Amino acid sequence: MAICSFLPQLLCKFPAIDDGTIRMARKSVDDGFKGFVRSYGDAIDAVVQPLQWFLNYLERAFVSSPWILILIIMIAIVYLGSRNSRITIGTALSMVAIGLVGLWNDTMITLAMVTVCTLISIVIGIPIGITMARSDRVQSFVNPILDVMQTMPSFVYLIPVVMIFGIGKVPGLIAVVIYAVPPMIRLTNLGIRLVDKEVLEAADAFGSSAWQKLKNVQMPLALPTIMAGINQTIMMSLAMVVVASMIGVGGLGKNVLQAIANQFFTVGFLNGFALVGIAIIFDRTSQAFGRRLQKHSEVVHG
């Protein structure tokens, strides 16, 4: 303060836009956004309605099916993906423990949400990643957007989603996808760009078209990296489910939020344990599957 008494105010107080101008700008943006929602709200709802149907159908299938059937299917998928008996036994024990503490139905709801979010992220992420790998200009345009998506606080995603779609499962699903899709895009792009140039030159020498190179050379060789992207997408979806519970997503995230609000340590710990268990199952299975793909690629192309 003593130094500022001898210096011009401009050097001590950072020059800022006056509050009136900022308020006017904020009001213009907010009013424009609300006007857009009022004008196109019905059309937006019609577009996302299939997501609501798919999510509801999958959730009913998971919750209504006999638990033993779901457990057997899950164990079979884990074993076929990992071919590891330890991971398979760990999956069975984890799911049994989750069921014993009364969290089976909530876990099925969360699994349905994560499954749909992962599928949507794959459908969106792989084509964008392929396009980025084919064009440096597209990559330079998309990368800053991905940087913003990955560094923006997760709670901020809820604001525009709630303004457009309101409260419910689909808005939560969209918020989770926005948060979880960047790793899928980045790792698809990276995997294709890391394919050996000599392999591509050999494919060109045999007269392969661009589509044939992508389907028969680039995608198979990039598959382990793409699997790593799927793994990261699943992990980020599970992390975002708790935040998305603030706008109507049920399952384990809702229980965690209630435990925070009411300071129920045991409830929060048990639901957190269930989320960790699911995350470990997905992580170990996808990593083991990725390693198997890598070994297969080395044998075939090495």
mmCIF file of C-alpha atoms in Angstrom:
data_model
loop_
_atom_site.group_PDB
_atom_site.id
_atom_site.type_symbol
_atom_site.label_atom_id
_atom_site.label_comp_id
_atom_site.label_asym_id
_atom_site.label_seq_id
_atom_site.Cartn_x
_atom_site.Cartn_y
_atom_site.Cartn_z
ATOM 1 C CA MET A 1 0.000 0.000 0.000
ATOM 2 C CA ALA A 2 2.881 2.360 0.802
ATOM 3 C CA ILE A 3 4.328 1.850 -2.675
ATOM 4 C CA CYS A 4 0.963 2.512 -4.331
ATOM 5 C CA SER A 5 0.696 5.889 -2.615
ATOM 6 C CA PHE A 6 3.602 7.092 -4.797
ATOM 7 C CA LEU A 7 2.472 5.423 -8.040
ATOM 8 C CA PRO A 8 -0.370 6.193 -10.440
ATOM 9 C CA GLN A 9 -3.557 4.252 -9.697
ATOM 10 C CA LEU A 10 -3.342 2.591 -13.112
ATOM 11 C CA LEU A 11 -0.185 0.739 -11.993
ATOM 12 C CA CYS A 12 -1.644 -0.417 -8.658
ATOM 13 C CA LYS A 13 -5.189 -1.383 -9.630
ATOM 14 C CA PHE A 14 -5.437 -3.653 -12.639
ATOM 15 C CA PRO A 15 -7.503 -1.973 -15.367
ATOM 16 C CA ALA A 16 -10.792 -3.832 -15.746
ATOM 17 C CA ILE A 17 -13.971 -3.444 -17.752
ATOM 18 C CA ASP A 18 -16.535 -1.577 -15.707
ATOM 19 C CA ASP A 19 -19.214 -3.622 -13.915
ATOM 20 C CA GLY A 20 -22.064 -2.167 -15.959
ATOM 21 C CA THR A 21 -20.568 -3.342 -19.238
ATOM 22 C CA ILE A 22 -19.893 -6.808 -17.820
ATOM 23 C CA ARG A 23 -23.452 -7.076 -16.483
ATOM 24 C CA MET A 24 -24.849 -6.038 -19.865
ATOM 25 C CA ALA A 25 -22.692 -8.575 -21.689
ATOM 26 C CA ARG A 26 -23.696 -11.350 -19.276
ATOM 27 C CA LYS A 27 -27.364 -10.459 -19.629
ATOM 28 C CA SER A 28 -27.132 -10.466 -23.427
ATOM 29 C CA VAL A 29 -25.487 -13.905 -23.484
ATOM 30 C CA ASP A 30 -27.885 -15.399 -20.915
ATOM 31 C CA ASP A 31 -30.965 -13.953 -22.624
ATOM 32 C CA GLY A 32 -29.777 -15.206 -25.997
ATOM 33 C CA PHE A 33 -29.168 -18.680 -24.583
ATOM 34 C CA LYS A 34 -32.605 -18.768 -22.931
ATOM 35 C CA GLY A 35 -34.225 -17.546 -26.137
ATOM 36 C CA PHE A 36 -32.540 -20.324 -28.090
ATOM 37 C CA VAL A 37 -33.816 -22.901 -25.594
ATOM 38 C CA ARG A 38 -37.373 -21.522 -25.778
ATOM 39 C CA SER A 39 -37.326 -21.561 -29.579
ATOM 40 C CA TYR A 40 -35.778 -24.979 -30.144
ATOM 41 C CA GLY A 41 -36.514 -26.805 -26.890
ATOM 42 C CA ASP A 42 -39.111 -29.135 -28.414
ATOM 43 C CA ALA A 43 -36.855 -30.050 -31.333
ATOM 44 C CA ILE A 44 -33.951 -30.749 -28.968
ATOM 45 C CA ASP A 45 -36.165 -32.957 -26.792
ATOM 46 C CA ALA A 46 -37.266 -34.926 -29.864
ATOM 47 C CA VAL A 47 -33.642 -35.486 -30.906
ATOM 48 C CA VAL A 48 -32.538 -36.831 -27.498
ATOM 49 C CA GLN A 49 -35.698 -38.902 -26.913
ATOM 50 C CA PRO A 50 -34.091 -42.084 -28.351
ATOM 51 C CA LEU A 51 -31.344 -41.756 -25.743
ATOM 52 C CA GLN A 52 -34.018 -41.699 -23.037
ATOM 53 C CA TRP A 53 -35.648 -44.833 -24.464
ATOM 54 C CA PHE A 54 -32.355 -46.692 -24.787
ATOM 55 C CA LEU A 55 -31.217 -45.763 -21.282
ATOM 56 C CA ASN A 56 -34.574 -46.705 -19.741
ATOM 57 C CA TYR A 57 -34.624 -50.022 -21.609
ATOM 58 C CA LEU A 58 -31.090 -50.955 -20.549
ATOM 59 C CA GLU A 59 -31.725 -49.868 -16.964
ATOM 60 C CA ARG A 60 -34.901 -51.987 -16.771
ATOM 61 C CA ALA A 61 -33.052 -54.945 -18.280
ATOM 62 C CA PHE A 62 -30.260 -54.691 -15.694
ATOM 63 C CA VAL A 63 -32.521 -54.085 -12.697
ATOM 64 C CA SER A 64 -35.343 -56.493 -13.585
ATOM 65 C CA SER A 65 -33.227 -59.463 -14.661
ATOM 66 C CA PRO A 66 -32.356 -62.123 -12.056
ATOM 67 C CA TRP A 67 -29.175 -61.156 -10.271
ATOM 68 C CA ILE A 68 -27.619 -64.556 -10.898
ATOM 69 C CA LEU A 69 -28.086 -64.119 -14.658
ATOM 70 C CA ILE A 70 -26.478 -60.669 -14.632
ATOM 71 C CA LEU A 71 -23.613 -61.984 -12.517
ATOM 72 C CA ILE A 72 -22.984 -64.933 -14.851
ATOM 73 C CA ILE A 73 -23.036 -62.692 -17.947
ATOM 74 C CA MET A 74 -20.700 -60.196 -16.288
ATOM 75 C CA ILE A 75 -18.255 -62.922 -15.215
ATOM 76 C CA ALA A 76 -18.324 -64.410 -18.732
ATOM 77 C CA ILE A 77 -17.601 -61.020 -20.337
ATOM 78 C CA VAL A 78 -14.745 -60.369 -17.914
ATOM 79 C CA TYR A 79 -13.200 -63.778 -18.546
ATOM 80 C CA LEU A 80 -13.523 -63.548 -22.334
ATOM 81 C CA GLY A 81 -11.981 -60.074 -22.260
ATOM 82 C CA SER A 82 -9.142 -60.749 -19.838
ATOM 83 C CA ARG A 83 -8.618 -64.547 -19.990
ATOM 84 C CA ASN A 84 -7.408 -64.141 -16.424
ATOM 85 C CA SER A 85 -8.882 -66.268 -13.644
ATOM 86 C CA ARG A 86 -7.749 -63.878 -10.900
ATOM 87 C CA ILE A 87 -9.575 -60.932 -12.478
ATOM 88 C CA THR A 88 -12.647 -63.118 -13.027
ATOM 89 C CA ILE A 89 -12.712 -64.346 -9.418
ATOM 90 C CA GLY A 90 -12.126 -60.808 -8.171
ATOM 91 C CA THR A 91 -15.076 -59.610 -10.273
ATOM 92 C CA ALA A 92 -17.355 -62.293 -8.813
ATOM 93 C CA LEU A 93 -16.314 -61.522 -5.236
ATOM 94 C CA SER A 94 -16.690 -57.760 -5.747
ATOM 95 C CA MET A 95 -20.182 -58.054 -7.206
ATOM 96 C CA VAL A 96 -21.261 -60.458 -4.454
ATOM 97 C CA ALA A 97 -19.955 -58.022 -1.823
ATOM 98 C CA ILE A 98 -21.849 -55.164 -3.488
ATOM 99 C CA GLY A 99 -25.033 -57.227 -3.441
ATOM 100 C CA LEU A 100 -24.613 -58.253 0.190
ATOM 101 C CA VAL A 101 -24.580 -54.621 1.377
ATOM 102 C CA GLY A 102 -27.832 -53.915 -0.472
ATOM 103 C CA LEU A 103 -26.453 -51.923 -3.394
ATOM 104 C CA TRP A 104 -27.204 -54.318 -6.249
ATOM 105 C CA ASN A 105 -30.038 -52.318 -7.872
ATOM 106 C CA ASP A 106 -28.206 -48.991 -7.535
ATOM 107 C CA THR A 107 -25.122 -50.593 -9.047
ATOM 108 C CA MET A 108 -27.160 -51.877 -12.003
ATOM 109 C CA ILE A 109 -28.534 -48.351 -12.592
ATOM 110 C CA THR A 110 -24.996 -46.962 -12.562
ATOM 111 C CA LEU A 111 -23.777 -49.739 -14.868
ATOM 112 C CA ALA A 112 -26.565 -48.939 -17.340
ATOM 113 C CA MET A 113 -25.617 -45.251 -17.303
ATOM 114 C CA VAL A 114 -21.885 -45.945 -17.739
ATOM 115 C CA THR A 115 -22.577 -48.467 -20.521
ATOM 116 C CA VAL A 116 -24.683 -45.998 -22.513
ATOM 117 C CA CYS A 117 -22.186 -43.158 -21.934
ATOM 118 C CA THR A 118 -19.291 -45.341 -23.048
ATOM 119 C CA LEU A 119 -21.085 -46.496 -26.202
ATOM 120 C CA ILE A 120 -21.980 -42.913 -27.135
ATOM 121 C CA SER A 121 -18.420 -41.766 -26.445
ATOM 122 C CA ILE A 122 -17.066 -44.523 -28.705
ATOM 123 C CA VAL A 123 -19.507 -43.661 -31.509
ATOM 124 C CA ILE A 124 -18.576 -39.973 -31.268
ATOM 125 C CA GLY A 125 -14.890 -40.288 -30.385
ATOM 126 C CA ILE A 126 -13.580 -42.792 -32.928
ATOM 127 C CA PRO A 127 -14.762 -40.940 -36.085
ATOM 128 C CA ILE A 128 -13.472 -37.616 -34.745
ATOM 129 C CA GLY A 129 -10.157 -39.237 -33.799
ATOM 130 C CA ILE A 130 -9.831 -40.769 -37.269
ATOM 131 C CA THR A 131 -10.560 -37.399 -38.890
ATOM 132 C CA MET A 132 -7.924 -35.734 -36.680
ATOM 133 C CA ALA A 133 -5.377 -38.397 -37.603
ATOM 134 C CA ARG A 134 -5.988 -37.754 -41.299
ATOM 135 C CA SER A 135 -5.717 -33.956 -41.123
ATOM 136 C CA ASP A 136 -3.289 -31.770 -39.181
ATOM 137 C CA ARG A 137 -5.611 -28.821 -39.726
ATOM 138 C CA VAL A 138 -8.523 -30.639 -38.084
ATOM 139 C CA GLN A 139 -6.235 -31.683 -35.240
ATOM 140 C CA SER A 140 -5.111 -28.104 -34.640
ATOM 141 C CA PHE A 141 -8.772 -27.022 -34.534
ATOM 142 C CA VAL A 142 -10.078 -29.817 -32.288
ATOM 143 C CA ASN A 143 -7.203 -29.979 -29.780
ATOM 144 C CA PRO A 144 -7.978 -26.607 -28.101
ATOM 145 C CA ILE A 145 -11.619 -27.692 -27.748
ATOM 146 C CA LEU A 146 -10.510 -30.931 -26.085
ATOM 147 C CA ASP A 147 -8.188 -28.955 -23.804
ATOM 148 C CA VAL A 148 -11.127 -26.855 -22.625
ATOM 149 C CA MET A 149 -13.323 -29.929 -22.179
ATOM 150 C CA GLN A 150 -10.703 -31.682 -20.058
ATOM 151 C CA THR A 151 -9.752 -28.717 -17.869
ATOM 152 C CA MET A 152 -13.198 -27.212 -17.313
ATOM 153 C CA PRO A 153 -14.500 -28.046 -13.803
ATOM 154 C CA SER A 154 -17.013 -30.853 -14.091
ATOM 155 C CA PHE A 155 -19.729 -28.910 -12.264
ATOM 156 C CA VAL A 156 -19.680 -26.240 -14.980
ATOM 157 C CA TYR A 157 -20.946 -28.759 -17.543
ATOM 158 C CA LEU A 158 -24.187 -29.033 -15.597
ATOM 159 C CA ILE A 159 -25.156 -25.375 -16.172
ATOM 160 C CA PRO A 160 -25.786 -25.378 -19.965
ATOM 161 C CA VAL A 161 -27.070 -28.955 -19.880
ATOM 162 C CA VAL A 162 -29.706 -28.118 -17.263
ATOM 163 C CA MET A 163 -30.667 -24.907 -19.101
ATOM 164 C CA ILE A 164 -31.246 -26.831 -22.347
ATOM 165 C CA PHE A 165 -32.578 -30.196 -21.176
ATOM 166 C CA GLY A 166 -33.771 -29.571 -17.625
ATOM 167 C CA ILE A 167 -33.415 -32.127 -14.834
ATOM 168 C CA GLY A 168 -33.312 -35.849 -15.530
ATOM 169 C CA LYS A 169 -31.301 -38.834 -16.689
ATOM 170 C CA VAL A 170 -30.655 -37.667 -20.251
ATOM 171 C CA PRO A 171 -29.152 -34.310 -19.184
ATOM 172 C CA GLY A 172 -26.915 -36.212 -16.784
ATOM 173 C CA LEU A 173 -25.966 -38.637 -19.541
ATOM 174 C CA ILE A 174 -25.045 -35.779 -21.879
ATOM 175 C CA ALA A 175 -22.947 -34.099 -19.179
ATOM 176 C CA VAL A 176 -21.103 -37.380 -18.536
ATOM 177 C CA VAL A 177 -20.424 -37.883 -22.265
ATOM 178 C CA ILE A 178 -19.049 -34.346 -22.656
ATOM 179 C CA TYR A 179 -16.709 -34.976 -19.730
ATOM 180 C CA ALA A 180 -15.651 -38.494 -20.773
ATOM 181 C CA VAL A 181 -15.294 -38.330 -24.579
ATOM 182 C CA PRO A 182 -11.959 -36.397 -24.915
ATOM 183 C CA PRO A 183 -9.696 -39.383 -24.039
ATOM 184 C CA MET A 184 -11.495 -41.466 -26.664
ATOM 185 C CA ILE A 185 -10.829 -38.822 -29.321
ATOM 186 C CA ARG A 186 -7.224 -38.158 -28.317
ATOM 187 C CA LEU A 187 -6.137 -41.792 -28.047
ATOM 188 C CA THR A 188 -7.828 -42.782 -31.319
ATOM 189 C CA ASN A 189 -5.943 -39.965 -33.036
ATOM 190 C CA LEU A 190 -2.697 -40.941 -31.306
ATOM 191 C CA GLY A 191 -3.040 -44.648 -32.062
ATOM 192 C CA ILE A 192 -3.562 -44.092 -35.789
ATOM 193 C CA ARG A 193 -0.741 -41.554 -36.019
ATOM 194 C CA LEU A 194 1.661 -43.995 -34.318
ATOM 195 C CA VAL A 195 1.159 -46.699 -36.956
ATOM 196 C CA ASP A 196 4.513 -47.441 -38.587
ATOM 197 C CA LYS A 197 4.946 -45.512 -41.833
ATOM 198 C CA GLU A 198 6.669 -48.501 -43.429
ATOM 199 C CA VAL A 199 3.547 -50.607 -42.888
ATOM 200 C CA LEU A 200 1.468 -47.931 -44.591
ATOM 201 C CA GLU A 201 3.943 -47.771 -47.479
ATOM 202 C CA ALA A 202 3.658 -51.542 -47.875
ATOM 203 C CA ALA A 203 -0.140 -51.238 -47.959
ATOM 204 C CA ASP A 204 0.182 -48.538 -50.641
ATOM 205 C CA ALA A 205 2.508 -50.793 -52.609
ATOM 206 C CA PHE A 206 -0.188 -53.503 -52.659
ATOM 207 C CA GLY A 207 -2.702 -50.982 -54.011
ATOM 208 C CA SER A 208 -4.805 -50.532 -50.867
ATOM 209 C CA SER A 209 -7.346 -47.729 -50.899
ATOM 210 C CA ALA A 210 -7.604 -45.235 -48.037
ATOM 211 C CA TRP A 211 -10.558 -47.159 -46.579
ATOM 212 C CA GLN A 212 -8.717 -50.497 -46.880
ATOM 213 C CA LYS A 213 -5.661 -49.047 -45.131
ATOM 214 C CA LEU A 214 -7.826 -47.716 -42.334
ATOM 215 C CA LYS A 215 -9.834 -50.924 -41.895
ATOM 216 C CA ASN A 216 -7.100 -53.523 -42.412
ATOM 217 C CA VAL A 217 -3.935 -51.757 -41.218
ATOM 218 C CA GLN A 218 -4.379 -48.634 -39.139
ATOM 219 C CA MET A 219 -7.330 -49.646 -36.954
ATOM 220 C CA PRO A 220 -5.995 -53.119 -36.055
ATOM 221 C CA LEU A 221 -2.567 -51.718 -35.160
ATOM 222 C CA ALA A 222 -4.076 -48.795 -33.251
ATOM 223 C CA LEU A 223 -6.567 -50.986 -31.381
ATOM 224 C CA PRO A 224 -4.514 -51.313 -28.152
ATOM 225 C CA THR A 225 -4.263 -47.520 -27.908
ATOM 226 C CA ILE A 226 -7.963 -47.171 -28.715
ATOM 227 C CA MET A 227 -8.704 -49.680 -25.943
ATOM 228 C CA ALA A 228 -6.741 -47.465 -23.568
ATOM 229 C CA GLY A 229 -9.030 -44.618 -24.646
ATOM 230 C CA ILE A 230 -12.094 -46.732 -23.881
ATOM 231 C CA ASN A 231 -10.606 -47.555 -20.483
ATOM 232 C CA GLN A 232 -10.101 -43.880 -19.674
ATOM 233 C CA THR A 233 -13.586 -43.015 -20.913
ATOM 234 C CA ILE A 234 -15.113 -45.599 -18.563
ATOM 235 C CA MET A 235 -13.092 -44.302 -15.617
ATOM 236 C CA MET A 236 -14.115 -40.699 -16.287
ATOM 237 C CA SER A 237 -17.758 -41.732 -16.736
ATOM 238 C CA LEU A 238 -17.739 -43.369 -13.317
ATOM 239 C CA ALA A 239 -16.151 -40.283 -11.793
ATOM 240 C CA MET A 240 -18.713 -37.964 -13.405
ATOM 241 C CA VAL A 241 -21.717 -40.079 -12.376
ATOM 242 C CA VAL A 242 -21.486 -38.716 -8.833
ATOM 243 C CA VAL A 243 -21.505 -35.113 -10.083
ATOM 244 C CA ALA A 244 -24.322 -35.833 -12.544
ATOM 245 C CA SER A 245 -26.449 -37.150 -9.670
ATOM 246 C CA MET A 246 -27.042 -33.478 -8.805
ATOM 247 C CA ILE A 247 -29.349 -33.187 -11.826
ATOM 248 C CA GLY A 248 -31.343 -36.368 -11.489
ATOM 249 C CA VAL A 249 -29.074 -39.313 -12.294
ATOM 250 C CA GLY A 250 -29.845 -42.104 -9.865
ATOM 251 C CA GLY A 251 -27.773 -45.058 -8.772
ATOM 252 C CA LEU A 252 -24.671 -44.967 -6.622
ATOM 253 C CA GLY A 253 -23.939 -41.306 -7.378
ATOM 254 C CA LYS A 254 -27.268 -40.236 -5.887
ATOM 255 C CA ASN A 255 -26.507 -42.186 -2.716
ATOM 256 C CA VAL A 256 -23.092 -40.556 -2.404
ATOM 257 C CA LEU A 257 -24.650 -37.115 -2.820
ATOM 258 C CA GLN A 258 -27.232 -37.866 -0.125
ATOM 259 C CA ALA A 259 -24.497 -39.145 2.173
ATOM 260 C CA ILE A 260 -22.580 -35.882 1.735
ATOM 261 C CA ALA A 261 -25.683 -33.789 2.405
ATOM 262 C CA ASN A 262 -26.621 -35.750 5.526
ATOM 263 C CA GLN A 263 -23.086 -36.610 6.706
ATOM 264 C CA PHE A 264 -23.693 -40.370 6.547
ATOM 265 C CA PHE A 265 -20.141 -41.703 6.556
ATOM 266 C CA THR A 266 -21.054 -45.388 6.273
ATOM 267 C CA VAL A 267 -23.494 -44.869 3.397
ATOM 268 C CA GLY A 268 -20.960 -42.761 1.510
ATOM 269 C CA PHE A 269 -18.165 -45.264 2.127
ATOM 270 C CA LEU A 270 -20.205 -48.273 0.968
ATOM 271 C CA ASN A 271 -21.386 -46.553 -2.210
ATOM 272 C CA GLY A 272 -17.867 -45.291 -2.837
ATOM 273 C CA PHE A 273 -16.613 -48.850 -2.386
ATOM 274 C CA ALA A 274 -19.140 -50.048 -4.972
ATOM 275 C CA LEU A 275 -17.976 -47.406 -7.461
ATOM 276 C CA VAL A 276 -14.347 -48.334 -6.849
ATOM 277 C CA GLY A 277 -15.180 -52.010 -7.318
ATOM 278 C CA ILE A 278 -16.847 -51.369 -10.673
ATOM 279 C CA ALA A 279 -13.967 -49.119 -11.758
ATOM 280 C CA ILE A 280 -11.375 -51.773 -10.899
ATOM 281 C CA ILE A 281 -13.340 -54.455 -12.765
ATOM 282 C CA PHE A 282 -13.565 -52.330 -15.911
ATOM 283 C CA ASP A 283 -9.962 -51.179 -15.611
ATOM 284 C CA ARG A 284 -8.390 -54.599 -15.140
ATOM 285 C CA THR A 285 -10.524 -56.210 -17.838
ATOM 286 C CA SER A 286 -9.903 -53.532 -20.468
ATOM 287 C CA GLN A 287 -6.180 -53.393 -19.671
ATOM 288 C CA ALA A 288 -5.862 -57.170 -19.960
ATOM 289 C CA PHE A 289 -7.797 -57.109 -23.230
ATOM 290 C CA GLY A 290 -5.561 -54.336 -24.538
ATOM 291 C CA ARG A 291 -2.424 -56.320 -23.661
ATOM 292 C CA ARG A 292 -3.814 -59.349 -25.475
ATOM 293 C CA LEU A 293 -4.476 -57.213 -28.546
ATOM 294 C CA GLN A 294 -0.930 -55.831 -28.358
ATOM 295 C CA LYS A 295 0.586 -59.314 -28.215
ATOM 296 C CA HIS A 296 -1.614 -60.421 -31.112
ATOM 297 C CA SER A 297 -0.470 -57.427 -33.191
ATOM 298 C CA GLU A 298 3.166 -58.167 -32.418
ATOM 299 C CA VAL A 299 2.769 -61.789 -33.505
ATOM 300 C CA VAL A 300 0.926 -60.988 -36.727
ATOM 301 C CA HIS A 301 2.874 -57.892 -37.799
ATOM 302 C CA GLY A 302 6.141 -58.342 -35.967
#
